[in-house]
Amino acid sequence: MAEVYFFDYSKEESVLRGIASLFTQSALVKIIPQEGSVAMKLHMGELGNITYIRPIFVRRVADLIKRAGGRPFVTDTTSLYPGGRNTPDKYLATAASNGFLEASIGAPIVIADGEGDEGVAVPVESPVEGCELKETRVASKIYHADSLVVLSHFKGHAQTGFGGAIKNLAMGCVTKKTKGALHSVTIPMLDESLCDGCGICVETCPSQALTLENGKLKRDLKLCQGCSTCLFSCPAGALYWPQGAKEQLQVYMAHAASAVLENFKEKVGFINFLQDVTPHCDCAAPAGKPIVQDVGILASLDPVAIDKASLDLIDQAPVILSPAPASPPDLLGRMHGTDSLVQLKTAERLGLGSLEYRLVTI
């Protein structure tokens, strides 16, 4: 049975000491190679988002990695959608605005996929649950690291119910091409009866896949990259995700996560931060008000177990958002109209980890 270590915020003890205890007791320290490169994968927040992982926590982990003999670098990939993270220059500027600088976090910051296309193709073998993903292009700087520490802000997500370790691997460690392939199953559908031809979606589409002809919206699906910018920008609500798309995206994500982990085997560990648990992900600005009381921090060598433990702890936490958006079990999934366990069940089936775990409070 997988072990998940838990630093409980309700104890009101030093968080920095808690992170150090998690790092040691969860055996993360054992995955650090002497003089080897350690990719610290995290989302540094969209410009305007304020609920990403605090830089001081990242600094603590970087210091612990160096103390264990590793050479850490903080990394993420460029976003598919337009904003403050879709090019390396824009992402580095956004990261700096959010407090992520080498001087503040104690490690260099590297955009792992360069301009968005620097990756190594890993075949998707023996797919399950109807996944048609053929390959995953893992961002080069992550692929070539000697070990990987995945730091995830656990929160809600409009398409997948929640974002945690699995999503951080699947969507955050890959190139734009694979991001687009994952999102191909969630390309929005159009309800023509609701479309008023305002053209806002045409203006916001980053791939020029939309045009207006005689006041009617036309789409070129060959150009569409599946980012759903059109859906989020439509004031009339004329665009919607196909039925079953959220669950299918989770299936694809599990396969992508499996491909990312293929290169690390026993050299990967996970830390989930269960605070500022907002309805939406760190790509959103704003991401909404926190749903539950801050819970704590988890660490494990098992990505499935740590995400399942995170879901369970959030289901048990006091709800502070009023009115409550949904009720347990799977509060985050239910509030977004999906079963967020799909990604975990698929990941377990692919051999990434176990839904069964033992929670060890430190």
Tab-separated table of C-alpha atoms in Angstrom:
chain	number	residue	atom	x	y	z
A	1	MET	CA	0.000	0.000	0.000
A	2	ALA	CA	1.303	3.447	-0.910
A	3	GLU	CA	2.254	5.815	1.868
A	4	VAL	CA	1.229	9.472	1.795
A	5	TYR	CA	2.752	11.797	4.372
A	6	PHE	CA	0.662	14.666	5.710
A	7	PHE	CA	1.652	17.941	7.353
A	8	ASP	CA	-1.559	19.195	8.955
A	9	TYR	CA	-2.030	22.980	9.012
A	10	SER	CA	-4.408	22.697	11.959
A	11	LYS	CA	-1.417	22.004	14.206
A	12	GLU	CA	-0.229	25.587	13.600
A	13	GLU	CA	3.418	24.557	13.409
A	14	SER	CA	6.178	25.978	11.182
A	15	VAL	CA	5.358	25.200	7.556
A	16	LEU	CA	9.019	25.373	6.542
A	17	ARG	CA	9.935	22.790	9.168
A	18	GLY	CA	6.953	20.743	8.035
A	19	ILE	CA	8.206	20.706	4.446
A	20	ALA	CA	11.616	19.535	5.656
A	21	SER	CA	10.016	16.717	7.654
A	22	LEU	CA	7.914	15.666	4.661
A	23	PHE	CA	10.976	15.657	2.423
A	24	THR	CA	12.825	13.303	4.751
A	25	GLN	CA	10.063	11.014	6.006
A	26	SER	CA	8.421	10.457	2.606
A	27	ALA	CA	11.790	9.334	1.177
A	28	LEU	CA	11.877	12.166	-1.361
A	29	VAL	CA	15.427	12.715	-0.179
A	30	LYS	CA	16.351	9.283	-1.571
A	31	ILE	CA	15.400	10.166	-5.160
A	32	ILE	CA	17.913	13.025	-5.311
A	33	PRO	CA	21.010	12.017	-7.330
A	34	GLN	CA	24.407	13.203	-6.128
A	35	GLU	CA	25.458	16.088	-8.398
A	36	GLY	CA	22.531	15.219	-10.651
A	37	SER	CA	20.010	17.655	-12.122
A	38	VAL	CA	16.620	17.803	-10.424
A	39	ALA	CA	13.660	19.301	-12.280
A	40	MET	CA	11.288	21.004	-9.841
A	41	LYS	CA	8.062	21.071	-11.843
A	42	LEU	CA	5.481	23.622	-10.785
A	43	HIS	CA	2.976	26.094	-12.194
A	44	MET	CA	4.230	29.603	-11.402
A	45	GLY	CA	0.823	31.202	-11.922
A	46	GLU	CA	-0.846	33.131	-14.711
A	47	LEU	CA	-0.395	36.895	-14.656
A	48	GLY	CA	-3.013	38.170	-12.210
A	49	ASN	CA	-3.477	34.853	-10.418
A	50	ILE	CA	-2.670	35.077	-6.697
A	51	THR	CA	-3.189	31.525	-5.433
A	52	TYR	CA	-0.221	29.641	-6.906
A	53	ILE	CA	2.345	27.932	-4.653
A	54	ARG	CA	4.202	30.498	-2.583
A	55	PRO	CA	7.810	31.122	-3.697
A	56	ILE	CA	9.066	30.668	-0.120
A	57	PHE	CA	7.829	27.055	-0.194
A	58	VAL	CA	9.611	26.466	-3.496
A	59	ARG	CA	12.781	27.948	-1.995
A	60	ARG	CA	12.529	25.518	0.904
A	61	VAL	CA	12.317	22.504	-1.407
A	62	ALA	CA	15.197	23.804	-3.552
A	63	ASP	CA	17.378	24.194	-0.457
A	64	LEU	CA	16.527	20.658	0.672
A	65	ILE	CA	17.445	19.257	-2.749
A	66	LYS	CA	20.797	21.060	-2.659
A	67	ARG	CA	21.433	19.825	0.864
A	68	ALA	CA	20.817	16.271	-0.395
A	69	GLY	CA	23.424	16.753	-3.123
A	70	GLY	CA	21.242	17.585	-6.129
A	71	ARG	CA	21.280	20.511	-8.554
A	72	PRO	CA	17.702	21.839	-8.716
A	73	PHE	CA	16.123	23.970	-11.401
A	74	VAL	CA	12.540	25.239	-11.381
A	75	THR	CA	10.640	24.520	-14.555
A	76	ASP	CA	7.324	24.620	-16.396
A	77	THR	CA	6.137	24.647	-19.995
A	78	THR	CA	4.487	27.326	-22.104
A	79	SER	CA	0.702	27.490	-22.210
A	80	LEU	CA	-1.496	26.583	-25.161
A	81	TYR	CA	-3.816	29.540	-24.628
A	82	PRO	CA	-2.824	33.219	-25.050
A	83	GLY	CA	-1.875	35.111	-21.912
A	84	GLY	CA	1.185	35.686	-19.782
A	85	ARG	CA	2.739	32.239	-20.246
A	86	ASN	CA	2.481	31.232	-23.914
A	87	THR	CA	6.078	32.170	-24.816
A	88	PRO	CA	9.236	31.674	-22.739
A	89	ASP	CA	9.927	35.408	-22.515
A	90	LYS	CA	6.378	36.155	-21.380
A	91	TYR	CA	6.434	33.285	-18.910
A	92	LEU	CA	9.713	34.410	-17.332
A	93	ALA	CA	8.322	37.939	-17.010
A	94	THR	CA	5.128	36.608	-15.424
A	95	ALA	CA	7.127	34.383	-13.085
A	96	ALA	CA	9.171	37.380	-11.977
A	97	SER	CA	5.989	39.379	-11.345
A	98	ASN	CA	4.731	36.507	-9.207
A	99	GLY	CA	7.916	36.431	-7.137
A	100	PHE	CA	9.801	33.642	-8.896
A	101	LEU	CA	13.395	34.726	-9.463
A	102	GLU	CA	16.584	32.758	-8.945
A	103	ALA	CA	17.484	35.083	-6.085
A	104	SER	CA	14.187	34.392	-4.307
A	105	ILE	CA	13.809	30.653	-4.895
A	106	GLY	CA	17.442	29.564	-4.859
A	107	ALA	CA	17.414	27.838	-8.241
A	108	PRO	CA	17.481	28.859	-11.911
A	109	ILE	CA	14.192	28.973	-13.818
A	110	VAL	CA	14.049	27.086	-17.109
A	111	ILE	CA	11.133	26.943	-19.545
A	112	ALA	CA	11.273	23.260	-20.389
A	113	ASP	CA	9.765	23.287	-23.892
A	114	GLY	CA	11.507	26.398	-25.217
A	115	GLU	CA	9.190	28.122	-27.661
A	116	GLY	CA	6.672	25.338	-27.119
A	117	ASP	CA	7.986	22.640	-29.434
A	118	GLU	CA	11.196	21.351	-27.852
A	119	GLY	CA	10.299	17.830	-26.814
A	120	VAL	CA	11.126	14.142	-26.983
A	121	ALA	CA	8.511	11.789	-28.422
A	122	VAL	CA	7.522	8.902	-26.146
A	123	PRO	CA	5.137	6.333	-27.696
A	124	VAL	CA	1.864	5.611	-25.923
A	125	GLU	CA	1.819	1.839	-25.638
A	126	SER	CA	-1.135	-0.394	-24.716
A	127	PRO	CA	-3.732	2.391	-24.357
A	128	VAL	CA	-6.917	1.761	-22.384
A	129	GLU	CA	-10.409	3.282	-22.136
A	130	GLY	CA	-10.486	4.241	-25.817
A	131	CYS	CA	-7.468	6.551	-25.720
A	132	GLU	CA	-6.251	7.317	-29.252
A	133	LEU	CA	-3.144	9.257	-28.211
A	134	LYS	CA	-0.213	7.871	-30.231
A	135	GLU	CA	2.670	9.649	-28.545
A	136	THR	CA	3.497	12.147	-25.846
A	137	ARG	CA	6.116	14.788	-26.522
A	138	VAL	CA	7.805	15.345	-23.174
A	139	ALA	CA	9.407	18.779	-22.772
A	140	SER	CA	13.135	18.410	-23.404
A	141	LYS	CA	14.521	19.986	-20.240
A	142	ILE	CA	12.275	17.794	-18.111
A	143	TYR	CA	12.951	14.630	-20.109
A	144	HIS	CA	16.718	15.017	-19.766
A	145	ALA	CA	16.712	15.777	-16.024
A	146	ASP	CA	18.172	13.128	-13.726
A	147	SER	CA	15.197	13.230	-11.359
A	148	LEU	CA	11.868	15.004	-11.004
A	149	VAL	CA	10.106	16.591	-8.041
A	150	VAL	CA	6.526	17.587	-8.865
A	151	LEU	CA	5.079	20.418	-6.762
A	152	SER	CA	1.333	20.790	-7.303
A	153	HIS	CA	-1.179	23.319	-6.024
A	154	PHE	CA	-4.269	21.148	-5.548
A	155	LYS	CA	-7.415	22.974	-6.720
A	156	GLY	CA	-10.487	22.686	-8.893
A	157	HIS	CA	-10.450	22.542	-12.681
A	158	ALA	CA	-13.324	23.241	-15.067
A	159	GLN	CA	-12.562	20.310	-17.371
A	160	THR	CA	-10.981	17.660	-15.143
A	161	GLY	CA	-12.631	18.318	-11.774
A	162	PHE	CA	-9.316	18.897	-10.066
A	163	GLY	CA	-5.715	19.570	-10.908
A	164	GLY	CA	-3.032	17.782	-8.916
A	165	ALA	CA	0.025	15.633	-9.513
A	166	ILE	CA	-1.404	13.685	-12.486
A	167	LYS	CA	-2.443	16.825	-14.343
A	168	ASN	CA	0.854	18.534	-13.505
A	169	LEU	CA	2.630	15.659	-15.231
A	170	ALA	CA	0.233	15.218	-18.132
A	171	MET	CA	-0.384	18.803	-19.173
A	172	GLY	CA	2.524	20.582	-17.517
A	173	CYS	CA	5.430	18.423	-18.693
A	174	VAL	CA	4.601	18.288	-22.407
A	175	THR	CA	4.919	20.434	-25.512
A	176	LYS	CA	2.169	22.448	-27.152
A	177	LYS	CA	1.632	19.686	-29.718
A	178	THR	CA	0.722	17.205	-27.000
A	179	LYS	CA	-1.337	19.773	-25.099
A	180	GLY	CA	-3.347	20.225	-28.286
A	181	ALA	CA	-3.688	16.464	-28.745
A	182	LEU	CA	-4.997	16.112	-25.196
A	183	HIS	CA	-7.496	18.923	-25.670
A	184	SER	CA	-8.664	17.554	-29.025
A	185	VAL	CA	-11.334	15.618	-27.141
A	186	THR	CA	-12.725	18.811	-25.582
A	187	ILE	CA	-13.050	20.982	-28.693
A	188	PRO	CA	-16.172	23.064	-27.967
A	189	MET	CA	-19.445	22.478	-29.780
A	190	LEU	CA	-21.583	25.366	-31.086
A	191	ASP	CA	-25.239	25.975	-30.279
A	192	GLU	CA	-26.169	28.151	-33.272
A	193	SER	CA	-29.443	29.194	-31.641
A	194	LEU	CA	-27.508	31.031	-28.915
A	195	CYS	CA	-24.804	32.601	-31.090
A	196	ASP	CA	-25.547	36.288	-31.760
A	197	GLY	CA	-22.559	36.852	-34.043
A	198	CYS	CA	-20.797	39.288	-31.708
A	199	GLY	CA	-17.375	38.137	-32.929
A	200	ILE	CA	-15.649	38.132	-29.544
A	201	CYS	CA	-14.589	34.510	-29.964
A	202	VAL	CA	-13.125	35.326	-33.389
A	203	GLU	CA	-10.984	38.065	-31.852
A	204	THR	CA	-9.745	35.883	-28.992
A	205	CYS	CA	-9.002	32.670	-30.914
A	206	PRO	CA	-5.187	32.268	-30.905
A	207	SER	CA	-5.124	29.949	-33.930
A	208	GLN	CA	-7.430	31.927	-36.263
A	209	ALA	CA	-9.774	28.950	-36.453
A	210	LEU	CA	-12.929	31.104	-36.267
A	211	THR	CA	-14.481	33.526	-38.751
A	212	LEU	CA	-17.811	35.297	-39.166
A	213	GLU	CA	-19.673	34.976	-42.452
A	214	ASN	CA	-22.901	36.964	-42.754
A	215	GLY	CA	-23.138	37.066	-38.980
A	216	LYS	CA	-22.721	33.294	-38.650
A	217	LEU	CA	-19.787	31.679	-36.893
A	218	LYS	CA	-17.659	29.373	-39.025
A	219	ARG	CA	-15.006	27.070	-37.602
A	220	ASP	CA	-11.978	25.456	-39.209
A	221	LEU	CA	-11.380	22.435	-36.999
A	222	LYS	CA	-8.074	21.753	-38.754
A	223	LEU	CA	-6.740	24.976	-37.241
A	224	CYS	CA	-8.390	24.570	-33.832
A	225	GLN	CA	-5.909	23.667	-31.085
A	226	GLY	CA	-8.580	22.868	-28.502
A	227	CYS	CA	-7.630	25.532	-25.967
A	228	SER	CA	-11.299	26.526	-25.317
A	229	THR	CA	-10.447	30.238	-25.279
A	230	CYS	CA	-13.557	30.734	-27.421
A	231	LEU	CA	-15.774	28.999	-24.865
A	232	PHE	CA	-14.461	31.040	-21.960
A	233	SER	CA	-14.817	34.316	-23.881
A	234	CYS	CA	-18.344	33.745	-25.268
A	235	PRO	CA	-20.792	36.040	-23.420
A	236	ALA	CA	-23.815	34.234	-24.877
A	237	GLY	CA	-22.858	30.749	-23.712
A	238	ALA	CA	-23.161	29.428	-27.257
A	239	LEU	CA	-20.148	27.138	-26.970
A	240	TYR	CA	-20.050	24.038	-24.803
A	241	TRP	CA	-17.955	20.926	-24.278
A	242	PRO	CA	-19.286	17.666	-25.776
A	243	GLN	CA	-20.905	15.156	-23.453
A	244	GLY	CA	-18.284	12.845	-21.978
A	245	ALA	CA	-15.410	15.089	-23.064
A	246	LYS	CA	-14.281	15.883	-19.528
A	247	GLU	CA	-13.960	12.224	-18.666
A	248	GLN	CA	-12.187	11.433	-21.934
A	249	LEU	CA	-9.692	14.247	-21.315
A	250	GLN	CA	-8.880	12.650	-17.980
A	251	VAL	CA	-8.228	9.325	-19.729
A	252	TYR	CA	-5.860	11.026	-22.169
A	253	MET	CA	-4.130	12.837	-19.302
A	254	ALA	CA	-3.408	9.582	-17.495
A	255	HIS	CA	-1.720	8.223	-20.622
A	256	ALA	CA	0.365	11.377	-21.040
A	257	ALA	CA	1.387	11.247	-17.381
A	258	SER	CA	2.448	7.633	-17.849
A	259	ALA	CA	4.657	8.612	-20.785
A	260	VAL	CA	6.309	11.396	-18.775
A	261	LEU	CA	7.108	9.017	-15.914
A	262	GLU	CA	8.540	6.409	-18.281
A	263	ASN	CA	11.908	8.166	-18.135
A	264	PHE	CA	12.131	8.515	-14.345
A	265	LYS	CA	11.130	5.180	-12.792
A	266	GLU	CA	12.390	5.429	-9.174
A	267	LYS	CA	13.581	9.024	-9.534
A	268	VAL	CA	10.366	10.995	-9.043
A	269	GLY	CA	8.499	12.352	-6.035
A	270	PHE	CA	5.420	14.481	-5.413
A	271	ILE	CA	4.371	17.289	-3.080
A	272	ASN	CA	0.763	18.550	-3.080
A	273	PHE	CA	-0.183	21.846	-1.442
A	274	LEU	CA	-3.780	21.822	-0.181
A	275	GLN	CA	-4.333	25.513	0.438
A	276	ASP	CA	-6.143	28.247	-1.467
A	277	VAL	CA	-8.280	25.446	-2.929
A	278	THR	CA	-9.995	27.559	-5.571
A	279	PRO	CA	-12.696	26.435	-8.043
A	280	HIS	CA	-10.377	27.048	-10.987
A	281	CYS	CA	-6.741	26.389	-11.802
A	282	ASP	CA	-3.706	28.669	-11.597
A	283	CYS	CA	-4.163	29.470	-15.307
A	284	ALA	CA	-7.202	31.544	-14.307
A	285	ALA	CA	-7.010	35.129	-13.123
A	286	PRO	CA	-8.885	35.242	-10.862
A	287	ALA	CA	-9.361	31.593	-9.947
A	288	GLY	CA	-12.248	32.249	-7.549
A	289	LYS	CA	-12.609	32.269	-3.789
A	290	PRO	CA	-11.271	29.306	-1.776
A	291	ILE	CA	-13.812	26.505	-1.363
A	292	VAL	CA	-12.557	24.863	1.816
A	293	GLN	CA	-10.374	25.743	4.754
A	294	ASP	CA	-6.633	25.320	4.112
A	295	VAL	CA	-5.720	21.699	4.812
A	296	GLY	CA	-1.959	21.173	4.670
A	297	ILE	CA	0.781	19.625	2.554
A	298	LEU	CA	1.183	16.043	1.312
A	299	ALA	CA	4.239	14.183	0.042
A	300	SER	CA	4.545	10.771	-1.591
A	301	LEU	CA	6.382	8.751	-4.199
A	302	ASP	CA	3.008	7.701	-5.680
A	303	PRO	CA	1.123	10.249	-7.855
A	304	VAL	CA	-2.173	8.348	-7.758
A	305	ALA	CA	-2.158	7.916	-3.995
A	306	ILE	CA	-1.237	11.542	-3.283
A	307	ASP	CA	-4.036	12.853	-5.511
A	308	LYS	CA	-6.569	10.435	-3.986
A	309	ALA	CA	-5.516	11.447	-0.474
A	310	SER	CA	-5.820	15.100	-1.491
A	311	LEU	CA	-9.366	14.551	-2.747
A	312	ASP	CA	-10.321	12.725	0.434
A	313	LEU	CA	-8.893	15.421	2.718
A	314	ILE	CA	-10.686	18.160	0.785
A	315	ASP	CA	-13.942	16.227	1.069
A	316	GLN	CA	-13.411	16.171	4.844
A	317	ALA	CA	-12.400	19.843	5.170
A	318	PRO	CA	-14.819	22.560	6.348
A	319	VAL	CA	-16.435	24.333	3.380
A	320	ILE	CA	-15.968	28.114	3.606
A	321	LEU	CA	-17.432	29.146	0.238
A	322	SER	CA	-21.071	30.151	0.548
A	323	PRO	CA	-23.265	28.817	-0.856
A	324	ALA	CA	-21.453	25.480	-1.015
A	325	PRO	CA	-20.829	24.654	-4.707
A	326	ALA	CA	-21.378	20.910	-4.194
A	327	SER	CA	-21.118	18.252	-1.533
A	328	PRO	CA	-18.800	15.276	-0.985
A	329	PRO	CA	-17.827	12.768	-2.114
A	330	ASP	CA	-15.675	14.203	-4.912
A	331	LEU	CA	-16.665	17.775	-4.126
A	332	LEU	CA	-14.367	19.220	-6.805
A	333	GLY	CA	-15.541	16.833	-9.498
A	334	ARG	CA	-19.221	17.317	-8.726
A	335	MET	CA	-18.974	21.104	-8.759
A	336	HIS	CA	-17.571	20.877	-12.298
A	337	GLY	CA	-19.985	18.230	-13.562
A	338	THR	CA	-17.561	15.343	-13.874
A	339	ASP	CA	-16.240	12.293	-12.075
A	340	SER	CA	-12.717	13.375	-11.217
A	341	LEU	CA	-11.752	9.848	-10.184
A	342	VAL	CA	-11.574	8.890	-13.868
A	343	GLN	CA	-8.028	10.210	-14.167
A	344	LEU	CA	-6.930	8.316	-11.052
A	345	LYS	CA	-8.612	5.033	-11.957
A	346	THR	CA	-7.083	5.186	-15.436
A	347	ALA	CA	-3.665	6.047	-14.011
A	348	GLU	CA	-3.891	3.106	-11.610
A	349	ARG	CA	-4.838	0.806	-14.485
A	350	LEU	CA	-1.762	2.018	-16.384
A	351	GLY	CA	0.458	1.172	-13.422
A	352	LEU	CA	1.252	4.695	-12.238
A	353	GLY	CA	0.260	4.032	-8.647
A	354	SER	CA	-2.445	2.932	-6.258
A	355	LEU	CA	-5.775	4.336	-5.129
A	356	GLU	CA	-5.206	2.548	-1.821
A	357	TYR	CA	-2.952	4.452	0.552
A	358	ARG	CA	-1.936	4.855	4.169
A	359	LEU	CA	-1.983	8.426	5.455
A	360	VAL	CA	0.912	9.174	7.808
A	361	THR	CA	0.566	12.413	9.759
A	362	ILE	CA	3.925	13.871	10.729
